[in-house]
Amino acid sequence: MYYKQKYTHLFFDLDNTLWDFDRNAKLAMRDTVDQLKLNGQVPDFNLFYDFYEAVNKQLWDAYRKQEVHKKELITRRFAETLNHFEIKNVDPVAMNELYLDFMAQQTSLVEGAMDVLNDLKSNNYKLQIITNGFRQVQLRKLENSGIAHFFDHVFISEDLKYPKPDIRVFQHAIRSCNAKKAKSVMIGDNWETDILGARNFGIDQIFFSKDSKMPDNHPNNTPTDKKNDTFPAYTPHSNTYRIENLTNILRLL
């Protein structure tokens, strides 16, 4: 199938855009709890995971704002969770390392991801990754899930020393790929980091969201009338589109 190339360079987020973070992270935590034999001290795994997830989200938000460093993030998220459930004699740093190892072993992809990547690559689009995260974990996710070969470059916040939505991330990626801003688009599921970051830099964005209501700070907050529909919202520097299924990317290219 032939697609007219409105864009030449496609910049993908990884977690929950291509790699099913929600599913994989919970499976990795289950493996971690089992490996450490904590089931007797964790009366309800879902409550344990939900508490960890809330703490982790807060710390990642702070990390993106450069309010905490990597070492503090990886220590506190487990230290606070273990303390809350009064679990003793577990090293939070060692638990974090075990969790990240199990995380990188998970292989579930977002529905349609493999088909979309195959289709895009066969039609000569230049595919890249821009992801917030830790280098070794993100690279292993790509390798183990069988999608690393699709991408010419992988830009990781830990390497760049500043995370999305910092516009320097997008600036570095565009320059490294010798891409034109007008022929580039960012595809991601996070409104703040992926979409606003790319918009502030001045490239088009595709917001991958199953929620038919756009965020409050979207310039055109009118929901779509049809499931899986797409629509543009024009800004001074770039266009914003929304898709509910990953395969709908093909309709915008």
GROMACS .gro file of C-alpha atoms in nm:
model
  253
    1MET     CA    1   0.000   0.000   0.000
    2TYR     CA    2   0.133   0.346  -0.085
    3TYR     CA    3   0.103   0.645   0.145
    4LYS     CA    4   0.169   1.001   0.038
    5GLN     CA    5   0.440   1.117   0.275
    6LYS     CA    6   0.316   1.425   0.452
    7TYR     CA    7   0.591   1.344   0.701
    8THR     CA    8   0.929   1.180   0.656
    9HIS     CA    9   1.037   1.144   1.020
   10LEU     CA   10   0.812   0.990   1.283
   11PHE     CA   11   0.915   1.026   1.648
   12PHE     CA   12   0.747   0.773   1.878
   13ASP     CA   13   0.717   0.769   2.252
   14LEU     CA   14   0.776   0.416   2.387
   15ASP     CA   15   0.580   0.346   2.706
   16ASN     CA   16   0.205   0.306   2.651
   17THR     CA   17   0.244   0.421   2.292
   18LEU     CA   18   0.416   0.111   2.153
   19TRP     CA   19   0.519  -0.093   2.458
   20ASP     CA   20   0.228  -0.176   2.689
   21PHE     CA   21   0.365  -0.022   3.006
   22ASP     CA   22   0.049  -0.060   3.217
   23ARG     CA   23   0.031  -0.435   3.160
   24ASN     CA   24   0.404  -0.503   3.165
   25ALA     CA   25   0.479  -0.300   3.476
   26LYS     CA   26   0.217  -0.482   3.681
   27LEU     CA   27   0.344  -0.821   3.562
   28ALA     CA   28   0.698  -0.718   3.655
   29MET     CA   29   0.586  -0.616   4.004
   30ARG     CA   30   0.408  -0.947   4.051
   31ASP     CA   31   0.730  -1.129   3.957
   32THR     CA   32   0.927  -0.908   4.196
   33VAL     CA   33   0.696  -0.972   4.489
   34ASP     CA   34   0.707  -1.346   4.418
   35GLN     CA   35   1.086  -1.351   4.384
   36LEU     CA   36   1.132  -1.170   4.717
   37LYS     CA   37   0.872  -1.394   4.880
   38LEU     CA   38   0.671  -1.096   5.000
   39ASN     CA   39   0.326  -1.244   4.946
   40GLY     CA   40   0.284  -1.311   5.317
   41GLN     CA   41   0.356  -0.946   5.392
   42VAL     CA   42   0.145  -0.809   5.108
   43PRO     CA   43  -0.217  -0.885   5.202
   44ASP     CA   44  -0.352  -0.745   4.875
   45PHE     CA   45  -0.123  -0.722   4.573
   46ASN     CA   46  -0.346  -0.473   4.391
   47LEU     CA   47  -0.340  -0.233   4.688
   48PHE     CA   48   0.037  -0.272   4.707
   49TYR     CA   49   0.079  -0.201   4.339
   50ASP     CA   50  -0.165   0.091   4.337
   51PHE     CA   51   0.021   0.258   4.623
   52TYR     CA   52   0.356   0.206   4.453
   53GLU     CA   53   0.216   0.339   4.124
   54ALA     CA   54   0.092   0.659   4.291
   55VAL     CA   55   0.429   0.719   4.459
   56ASN     CA   56   0.615   0.640   4.139
   57LYS     CA   57   0.401   0.882   3.937
   58GLN     CA   58   0.467   1.165   4.181
   59LEU     CA   59   0.841   1.101   4.171
   60TRP     CA   60   0.850   1.081   3.791
   61ASP     CA   61   0.662   1.410   3.771
   62ALA     CA   62   0.927   1.560   3.998
   63TYR     CA   63   1.203   1.399   3.790
   64ARG     CA   64   1.065   1.553   3.471
   65LYS     CA   65   1.072   1.891   3.645
   66GLN     CA   66   1.429   1.813   3.756
   67GLU     CA   67   1.327   1.838   4.121
   68VAL     CA   68   1.467   1.493   4.206
   69HIS     CA   69   1.756   1.294   4.062
   70LYS     CA   70   1.757   0.935   3.937
   71LYS     CA   71   1.909   0.793   4.256
   72GLU     CA   72   1.643   0.954   4.472
   73LEU     CA   73   1.364   0.838   4.243
   74ILE     CA   74   1.468   0.471   4.236
   75THR     CA   75   1.526   0.463   4.612
   76ARG     CA   76   1.223   0.650   4.736
   77ARG     CA   77   0.958   0.479   4.525
   78PHE     CA   78   1.026   0.143   4.691
   79ALA     CA   79   1.137   0.276   5.029
   80GLU     CA   80   0.809   0.464   5.073
   81THR     CA   81   0.603   0.168   4.951
   82LEU     CA   82   0.778  -0.082   5.178
   83ASN     CA   83   0.749   0.154   5.472
   84HIS     CA   84   0.377   0.208   5.411
   85PHE     CA   85   0.311  -0.167   5.424
   86GLU     CA   86   0.553  -0.211   5.718
   87ILE     CA   87   0.772  -0.453   5.523
   88LYS     CA   88   1.112  -0.490   5.686
   89ASN     CA   89   1.447  -0.636   5.578
   90VAL     CA   90   1.409  -0.553   5.210
   91ASP     CA   91   1.663  -0.325   5.045
   92PRO     CA   92   1.464  -0.076   4.832
   93VAL     CA   93   1.754  -0.030   4.589
   94ALA     CA   94   1.791  -0.405   4.539
   95MET     CA   95   1.415  -0.435   4.495
   96ASN     CA   96   1.423  -0.161   4.233
   97GLU     CA   97   1.699  -0.341   4.040
   98LEU     CA   98   1.505  -0.667   4.047
   99TYR     CA   99   1.188  -0.490   3.935
  100LEU     CA  100   1.363  -0.317   3.645
  101ASP     CA  101   1.512  -0.649   3.537
  102PHE     CA  102   1.171  -0.813   3.531
  103MET     CA  103   1.028  -0.504   3.360
  104ALA     CA  104   1.273  -0.526   3.071
  105GLN     CA  105   1.181  -0.892   3.019
  106GLN     CA  106   0.815  -0.814   2.947
  107THR     CA  107   0.714  -0.813   2.582
  108SER     CA  108   0.351  -0.706   2.553
  109LEU     CA  109   0.298  -0.437   2.291
  110VAL     CA  110   0.008  -0.197   2.246
  111GLU     CA  111  -0.253  -0.347   2.014
  112GLY     CA  112  -0.158  -0.291   1.651
  113ALA     CA  113   0.196  -0.169   1.724
  114MET     CA  114   0.380  -0.439   1.531
  115ASP     CA  115   0.159  -0.410   1.224
  116VAL     CA  116   0.189  -0.032   1.220
  117LEU     CA  117   0.567  -0.038   1.251
  118ASN     CA  118   0.600  -0.299   0.976
  119ASP     CA  119   0.378  -0.094   0.747
  120LEU     CA  120   0.559   0.233   0.815
  121LYS     CA  121   0.905   0.082   0.773
  122SER     CA  122   0.810  -0.086   0.446
  123ASN     CA  123   0.700   0.254   0.316
  124ASN     CA  124   1.036   0.411   0.398
  125TYR     CA  125   0.936   0.634   0.687
  126LYS     CA  126   1.223   0.725   0.918
  127LEU     CA  127   1.127   0.598   1.262
  128GLN     CA  128   1.277   0.718   1.590
  129ILE     CA  129   1.208   0.680   1.962
  130ILE     CA  130   1.202   0.968   2.213
  131THR     CA  131   1.148   0.831   2.563
  132ASN     CA  132   1.182   0.934   2.923
  133GLY     CA  133   1.341   0.655   3.121
  134PHE     CA  134   1.659   0.474   3.207
  135ARG     CA  135   1.886   0.376   2.921
  136GLN     CA  136   1.946   0.007   2.984
  137VAL     CA  137   1.582  -0.066   3.067
  138GLN     CA  138   1.442   0.115   2.763
  139LEU     CA  139   1.688  -0.049   2.524
  140ARG     CA  140   1.612  -0.395   2.662
  141LYS     CA  141   1.239  -0.331   2.628
  142LEU     CA  142   1.290  -0.256   2.259
  143GLU     CA  143   1.510  -0.560   2.202
  144ASN     CA  144   1.306  -0.812   2.399
  145SER     CA  145   0.976  -0.704   2.246
  146GLY     CA  146   1.120  -0.739   1.896
  147ILE     CA  147   1.086  -0.381   1.774
  148ALA     CA  148   1.437  -0.235   1.814
  149HIS     CA  149   1.523  -0.290   1.447
  150PHE     CA  150   1.253  -0.050   1.331
  151PHE     CA  151   1.424   0.259   1.472
  152ASP     CA  152   1.716   0.456   1.336
  153HIS     CA  153   1.771   0.644   1.662
  154VAL     CA  154   1.662   0.601   2.023
  155PHE     CA  155   1.672   0.922   2.227
  156ILE     CA  156   1.654   0.858   2.603
  157SER     CA  157   1.621   1.125   2.870
  158GLU     CA  158   1.890   0.968   3.089
  159ASP     CA  159   2.141   1.011   2.806
  160LEU     CA  160   2.033   1.364   2.721
  161LYS     CA  161   2.029   1.480   3.087
  162TYR     CA  162   1.690   1.644   3.042
  163PRO     CA  163   1.352   1.475   2.995
  164LYS     CA  164   1.049   1.552   2.783
  165PRO     CA  165   0.878   1.802   2.767
  166ASP     CA  166   1.202   2.004   2.761
  167ILE     CA  167   1.223   2.137   2.405
  168ARG     CA  168   1.596   2.057   2.397
  169VAL     CA  169   1.499   1.689   2.369
  170PHE     CA  170   1.308   1.750   2.048
  171GLN     CA  171   1.569   1.993   1.919
  172HIS     CA  172   1.844   1.734   1.970
  173ALA     CA  173   1.639   1.461   1.804
  174ILE     CA  174   1.555   1.669   1.496
  175ARG     CA  175   1.914   1.780   1.450
  176SER     CA  176   2.056   1.430   1.503
  177CYS     CA  177   1.826   1.291   1.234
  178ASN     CA  178   1.885   1.578   0.994
  179ALA     CA  179   1.508   1.612   0.980
  180LYS     CA  180   1.292   1.909   0.888
  181LYS     CA  181   1.047   2.030   1.149
  182ALA     CA  182   0.771   2.067   0.888
  183LYS     CA  183   0.816   1.700   0.789
  184SER     CA  184   0.833   1.562   1.144
  185VAL     CA  185   0.564   1.447   1.386
  186MET     CA  186   0.568   1.330   1.748
  187ILE     CA  187   0.341   1.038   1.843
  188GLY     CA  188   0.270   0.975   2.210
  189ASP     CA  189   0.016   0.905   2.481
  190ASN     CA  190   0.122   1.166   2.737
  191TRP     CA  191  -0.033   1.507   2.688
  192GLU     CA  192   0.219   1.700   2.894
  193THR     CA  193   0.544   1.535   2.791
  194ASP     CA  194   0.482   1.422   2.434
  195ILE     CA  195   0.224   1.660   2.294
  196LEU     CA  196   0.288   1.990   2.468
  197GLY     CA  197   0.663   1.933   2.449
  198ALA     CA  198   0.654   1.877   2.074
  199ARG     CA  199   0.404   2.159   2.022
  200ASN     CA  200   0.621   2.405   2.211
  201PHE     CA  201   0.914   2.305   1.991
  202GLY     CA  202   0.699   2.356   1.682
  203ILE     CA  203   0.640   2.015   1.526
  204ASP     CA  204   0.310   1.838   1.465
  205GLN     CA  205   0.182   1.587   1.719
  206ILE     CA  206  -0.043   1.283   1.721
  207PHE     CA  207  -0.202   1.227   2.062
  208PHE     CA  208  -0.275   0.858   2.119
  209SER     CA  209  -0.561   0.855   2.368
  210LYS     CA  210  -0.863   0.630   2.417
  211ASP     CA  211  -1.038   0.909   2.608
  212SER     CA  212  -1.267   1.090   2.367
  213LYS     CA  213  -1.235   1.411   2.572
  214MET     CA  214  -0.925   1.615   2.513
  215PRO     CA  215  -0.736   1.772   2.806
  216ASP     CA  216  -0.865   2.102   2.941
  217ASN     CA  217  -0.568   2.292   2.800
  218HIS     CA  218  -0.625   2.165   2.446
  219PRO     CA  219  -0.704   2.453   2.207
  220ASN     CA  220  -0.997   2.264   2.059
  221ASN     CA  221  -1.162   2.063   2.333
  222THR     CA  222  -1.453   1.933   2.124
  223PRO     CA  223  -1.480   1.554   2.152
  224THR     CA  224  -1.501   1.349   1.836
  225ASP     CA  225  -1.843   1.226   1.736
  226LYS     CA  226  -1.718   0.895   1.602
  227LYS     CA  227  -1.513   0.634   1.778
  228ASN     CA  228  -1.155   0.615   1.650
  229ASP     CA  229  -1.198   0.942   1.461
  230THR     CA  230  -0.918   1.194   1.423
  231PHE     CA  231  -0.926   1.570   1.410
  232PRO     CA  232  -0.677   1.857   1.393
  233ALA     CA  233  -0.651   2.142   1.639
  234TYR     CA  234  -0.450   2.425   1.496
  235THR     CA  235  -0.189   2.615   1.695
  236PRO     CA  236   0.038   2.896   1.577
  237HIS     CA  237   0.328   2.659   1.515
  238SER     CA  238   0.194   2.309   1.465
  239ASN     CA  239  -0.106   2.079   1.431
  240THR     CA  240  -0.239   1.846   1.698
  241TYR     CA  241  -0.428   1.528   1.608
  242ARG     CA  242  -0.586   1.261   1.823
  243ILE     CA  243  -0.625   0.890   1.756
  244GLU     CA  244  -0.793   0.622   1.965
  245ASN     CA  245  -0.629   0.325   1.790
  246LEU     CA  246  -0.263   0.310   1.694
  247THR     CA  247  -0.353   0.188   1.346
  248ASN     CA  248  -0.524   0.522   1.279
  249ILE     CA  249  -0.179   0.678   1.244
  250LEU     CA  250  -0.188   0.556   0.885
  251ARG     CA  251  -0.484   0.782   0.811
  252LEU     CA  252  -0.281   1.093   0.896
  253LEU     CA  253   0.030   1.024   0.692
   0.00000   0.00000   0.00000
